Short mmCIF file of C-alpha atoms in Angstrom, two decimals:
data_model
loop_
_atom_site.label_atom_id
_atom_site.label_comp_id
_atom_site.label_asym_id
_atom_site.label_seq_id
_atom_site.Cartn_x
_atom_site.Cartn_y
_atom_site.Cartn_z
CA MET A 1 88.73 184.05 125.27
CA ALA A 2 89.92 184.64 128.82
CA ALA A 3 87.11 182.44 130.07
CA LEU A 4 88.10 179.70 127.63
CA GLY A 5 91.74 179.94 128.85
CA ARG A 6 90.71 179.64 132.47
CA GLU A 7 88.49 176.66 131.66
CA ALA A 8 91.33 174.95 129.76
CA GLY A 9 93.74 175.55 132.66
CA ALA A 10 91.22 174.20 135.11
CA ASP A 11 90.74 171.10 132.94
CA LEU A 12 94.50 170.47 132.86
CA LYS A 13 94.81 170.87 136.63
CA ASP A 14 91.90 168.49 137.13
CA ALA A 15 93.55 165.97 134.83
CA ASP A 16 96.86 166.24 136.78
CA VAL A 17 95.01 165.74 140.07
CA VAL A 18 93.28 162.65 138.71
CA GLN A 19 96.64 161.19 137.54
CA VAL A 20 98.30 161.82 140.90
CA ARG A 21 95.39 160.37 142.79
CA ALA A 22 95.44 157.31 140.59
CA GLY A 23 99.09 156.73 141.61
CA GLU A 24 100.46 157.32 138.12
CA VAL A 25 103.85 159.01 137.72
CA PRO A 26 104.86 160.73 134.50
CA LYS A 27 107.20 158.68 132.36
CA ASP A 28 110.07 161.18 132.45
CA ILE A 29 109.95 161.33 136.27
CA ARG A 30 109.97 157.53 136.49
CA MET A 31 113.01 157.32 134.24
CA ALA A 32 114.83 159.98 136.24
CA THR A 33 114.08 158.14 139.49
CA TYR A 34 115.46 154.87 138.07
CA THR A 35 118.61 156.24 136.52
CA HIS A 36 119.61 158.86 139.08
CA GLY A 37 122.89 157.82 140.77
CA GLN A 38 122.68 154.24 139.44
CA PRO A 39 124.78 152.96 136.54
CA SER A 40 122.73 151.05 134.05
CA LEU A 41 124.01 147.48 133.77
CA SER A 42 123.34 145.48 130.71
CA LEU A 43 122.60 141.76 130.74
CA GLY A 44 125.99 141.03 129.18
CA ASP A 45 127.86 142.84 131.99
CA THR A 46 125.94 140.90 134.65
CA GLU A 47 126.68 137.57 132.99
CA PHE A 48 130.36 138.52 132.66
CA ARG A 49 130.80 139.63 136.27
CA ARG A 50 129.02 136.67 137.90
CA PRO A 51 131.73 134.05 137.08
CA MET A 52 134.43 136.49 138.26
CA VAL A 53 132.74 136.97 141.64
CA ILE A 54 132.26 133.22 142.05
CA GLU A 55 135.91 132.60 141.19
CA ILE A 56 137.12 135.20 143.74
CA ILE A 57 134.95 133.67 146.46
CA GLU A 58 136.19 130.17 145.66
CA LYS A 59 139.82 131.33 145.79
CA LYS A 60 139.24 132.98 149.18
CA PHE A 61 137.67 129.84 150.61
CA GLU A 62 140.49 127.70 149.24
CA TYR A 63 143.16 129.99 150.69
CA LEU A 64 141.49 130.15 154.09
CA ARG A 65 141.10 126.37 154.10
CA LYS A 66 144.83 125.94 153.41
CA GLU A 67 145.75 128.42 156.15
CA LYS A 68 143.47 126.65 158.63
CA THR A 69 144.99 123.29 157.69
CA LEU A 70 148.52 124.62 158.25
CA ASN A 71 147.54 126.03 161.64
CA ILE A 72 145.98 122.70 162.65
CA TYR A 73 149.13 120.84 161.60
CA GLY A 74 151.30 123.14 163.71
CA THR A 75 149.07 122.73 166.77
CA VAL A 76 148.91 118.95 166.37
CA PHE A 77 152.69 118.78 166.04
CA PHE A 78 153.01 120.86 169.20
CA GLY A 79 150.66 118.52 171.05
CA THR A 80 152.48 115.44 169.74
CA ALA A 81 155.75 116.76 171.16
CA ALA A 82 153.99 117.12 174.53
CA SER A 83 152.85 113.50 174.26
CA PHE A 84 156.43 112.30 173.75
CA SER A 85 157.45 114.40 176.75
CA GLY A 86 154.77 112.65 178.81
CA ILE A 87 156.01 109.23 177.68
CA MET A 88 159.54 110.14 178.68
CA ALA A 89 158.43 111.48 182.07
CA ASN A 90 156.42 108.33 182.74
CA PHE A 91 159.38 106.13 181.85
CA ILE A 92 161.70 108.08 184.16
CA PHE A 93 159.40 108.00 187.20
CA ARG A 94 158.46 104.37 186.73
CA HIS A 95 162.16 103.56 186.71
CA CYS A 96 162.82 105.71 189.80
CA PHE A 97 159.94 104.22 191.78
CA LYS A 98 160.58 100.71 190.41
CA VAL A 99 156.96 100.39 189.39
CA LYS A 100 156.02 97.51 187.08
CA HIS A 101 152.24 97.56 187.42
CA ASP A 102 149.58 99.31 185.31
CA ALA A 103 152.03 100.19 182.56
CA LEU A 104 149.37 100.52 179.84
CA LYS A 105 147.15 102.69 182.01
CA THR A 106 149.88 105.15 182.95
CA TYR A 107 151.33 105.37 179.45
CA ALA A 108 147.88 105.94 177.94
CA SER A 109 147.08 108.80 180.29
CA LEU A 110 150.57 110.34 179.97
CA THR A 111 150.20 110.29 176.19
CA THR A 112 146.68 111.63 175.74
CA LEU A 113 146.35 114.19 178.55
CA PRO A 114 149.43 116.32 177.66
CA PHE A 115 148.37 116.25 174.00
CA LEU A 116 144.81 117.39 174.73
CA SER A 117 145.87 120.02 177.25
CA THR A 118 148.40 121.50 174.81
CA VAL A 119 145.98 121.60 171.88
CA VAL A 120 143.07 123.08 173.86
CA THR A 121 145.22 125.64 175.70
CA TYR A 122 146.95 126.73 172.48
CA LYS A 123 143.62 127.22 170.75
CA LEU A 124 142.17 129.28 173.59
CA LEU A 125 145.20 131.43 174.38
CA VAL A 126 146.84 131.82 170.94
CA THR A 127 144.60 130.91 168.00
CA ASP A 128 141.39 132.52 169.25
CA ALA A 129 143.27 135.56 170.56
CA LEU A 130 144.96 136.02 167.18
CA TYR A 131 141.72 136.00 165.24
CA LEU A 132 140.20 138.44 167.72
CA GLY A 133 143.23 140.72 167.26
CA ASN A 134 144.06 140.85 170.97
CA ILE A 135 147.79 139.95 170.95
CA SER A 136 150.95 141.13 169.26
CA GLN A 137 153.73 139.04 167.75
CA GLU A 138 155.82 139.11 170.95
CA ASN A 139 152.82 138.15 173.05
CA CYS A 140 151.98 135.33 170.64
CA VAL A 141 155.49 133.88 170.86
CA LEU A 142 155.55 134.26 174.65
CA ARG A 143 152.24 132.48 175.08
CA SER A 144 153.22 129.68 172.73
CA SER A 145 156.52 129.05 174.51
CA LEU A 146 154.86 129.11 177.95
CA ILE A 147 152.28 126.59 176.75
CA GLY A 148 155.13 124.35 175.58
CA ILE A 149 156.85 124.58 178.97
CA VAL A 150 153.76 124.21 181.18
CA CYS A 151 151.61 121.78 179.18
CA GLY A 152 154.52 119.99 177.50
CA VAL A 153 156.93 119.51 180.41
CA LEU A 154 155.69 120.58 183.86
CA TYR A 155 152.25 119.03 183.57
CA PRO A 156 153.50 115.63 182.29
CA CYS A 157 156.16 115.55 185.03
CA GLY A 158 153.65 116.30 187.76
CA LEU A 159 151.17 113.78 186.37
CA ALA A 160 153.77 111.02 186.05
CA PHE A 161 155.12 111.80 189.52
CA SER A 162 151.72 111.54 191.19
CA LYS A 163 150.53 108.43 189.32
CA ASN A 164 153.70 106.42 189.77
CA GLY A 165 154.13 107.67 193.34
CA ARG A 166 150.70 106.30 194.26
CA LEU A 167 151.54 103.01 192.56
CA ALA A 168 154.84 102.84 194.49
CA VAL A 169 152.99 103.31 197.77
CA LYS A 170 150.30 100.84 196.79
CA TYR A 171 152.64 98.03 195.77
CA HIS A 172 155.49 98.93 198.17
CA THR A 173 158.10 99.02 195.43
CA VAL A 174 160.23 101.60 197.31
CA PRO A 175 160.63 102.25 201.05
CA LEU A 176 157.90 104.48 202.40
CA PRO A 177 159.02 108.05 203.11
CA PRO A 178 158.93 109.48 206.61
CA LYS A 179 155.82 111.37 207.61
CA GLY A 180 155.79 115.02 206.59
CA ARG A 181 158.61 114.64 204.07
CA VAL A 182 156.96 112.66 201.28
CA LEU A 183 157.57 115.15 198.48
CA LEU A 184 161.15 115.89 199.51
CA TYR A 185 161.94 112.19 199.85
CA TRP A 186 160.65 111.34 196.38
CA LEU A 187 162.34 114.32 194.79
CA LEU A 188 165.66 113.23 196.28
CA LEU A 189 164.96 109.72 195.02
CA CYS A 190 164.47 111.00 191.45
CA GLN A 191 166.89 113.92 191.34
CA THR A 192 169.42 112.19 189.09
CA GLU A 193 166.99 110.82 186.50
CA ILE A 194 164.80 113.93 186.46
CA LYS A 195 167.65 115.92 184.90
CA ALA A 196 166.92 114.10 181.64
CA MET A 197 163.69 116.15 181.39
CA MET A 198 165.84 119.14 180.47
CA ILE A 199 165.89 117.75 176.92
CA PRO A 200 162.11 118.02 176.36
CA LEU A 201 162.14 121.33 178.23
CA VAL A 202 164.52 122.86 175.70
CA LEU A 203 162.73 121.24 172.76
CA GLN A 204 159.28 122.40 173.88
CA THR A 205 160.57 125.94 174.35
CA VAL A 206 162.07 125.98 170.85
CA PHE A 207 158.95 124.41 169.34
CA GLY A 208 156.78 126.97 171.11
CA ILE A 209 158.79 129.93 169.82
CA PHE A 210 158.89 128.55 166.27
CA ASN A 211 155.20 127.65 166.23
CA GLY A 212 154.21 131.07 167.58
CA LEU A 213 156.28 132.89 164.94
CA GLN A 214 154.92 130.75 162.11
CA HIS A 215 151.33 131.05 163.27
CA TYR A 216 151.53 134.83 163.59
CA ALA A 217 153.21 135.15 160.17
CA ARG A 218 150.49 133.06 158.49
CA PHE A 219 147.80 135.05 160.24
CA GLY A 220 149.39 138.34 159.15
CA SER A 221 149.73 137.23 155.53
CA THR A 222 146.12 136.04 155.46
CA LEU A 223 144.87 139.32 156.90
CA GLU A 224 146.96 141.41 154.51
CA LYS A 225 145.84 139.43 151.48
CA ASN A 226 142.17 139.74 152.44
CA VAL A 227 142.56 143.51 152.89
CA HIS A 228 144.16 143.89 149.44
CA GLU A 229 141.50 141.76 147.78
CA ASP A 230 138.71 143.68 149.47
#
């Protein structure tokens, strides 16, 4: 009897070795491996959750698209204000230097260049920095207002001054300044009319502060909403 028991045990061990070598796993072990730590989802749950996930993703894309559109509108408005500032600066310096030539050329450049410089600079220094999380609200407003002053007023004034000054020298519309005092002479020539540029200076500063506050608020609301949804 003892011999029969040992033979039966040996047969069972041999059978287990054959099953393991053949790569077969007992059914109860396979079930435990599949169900351990994983909730079993039925086909009905999967079909129910799929439309919900798709709807959430579509809502996120729609919200982000609206936020991006609002940001683009604000930047374009900011650049358009710089274009009007360039037109005004060109009109003032053409009047001071009594220039009547190349009107279309100067107005075209004084309209497009301030617009492009404002849009590109705002995107690099404000929009990209916001989405990288590198600036605070105060820094955002400061950068936006400085962009309005530099790209919306100082740059158009300098551009209009140089273009119309060269035209004045070329066509001799005003007396030539003495040597070594060209800049001072032209500044004295335009000192009365140039005071009108204080109007776009104030407007660009206000637009910059307002645009920076609005942009940061929209960015903060978008970030907060995405965190809550996640």
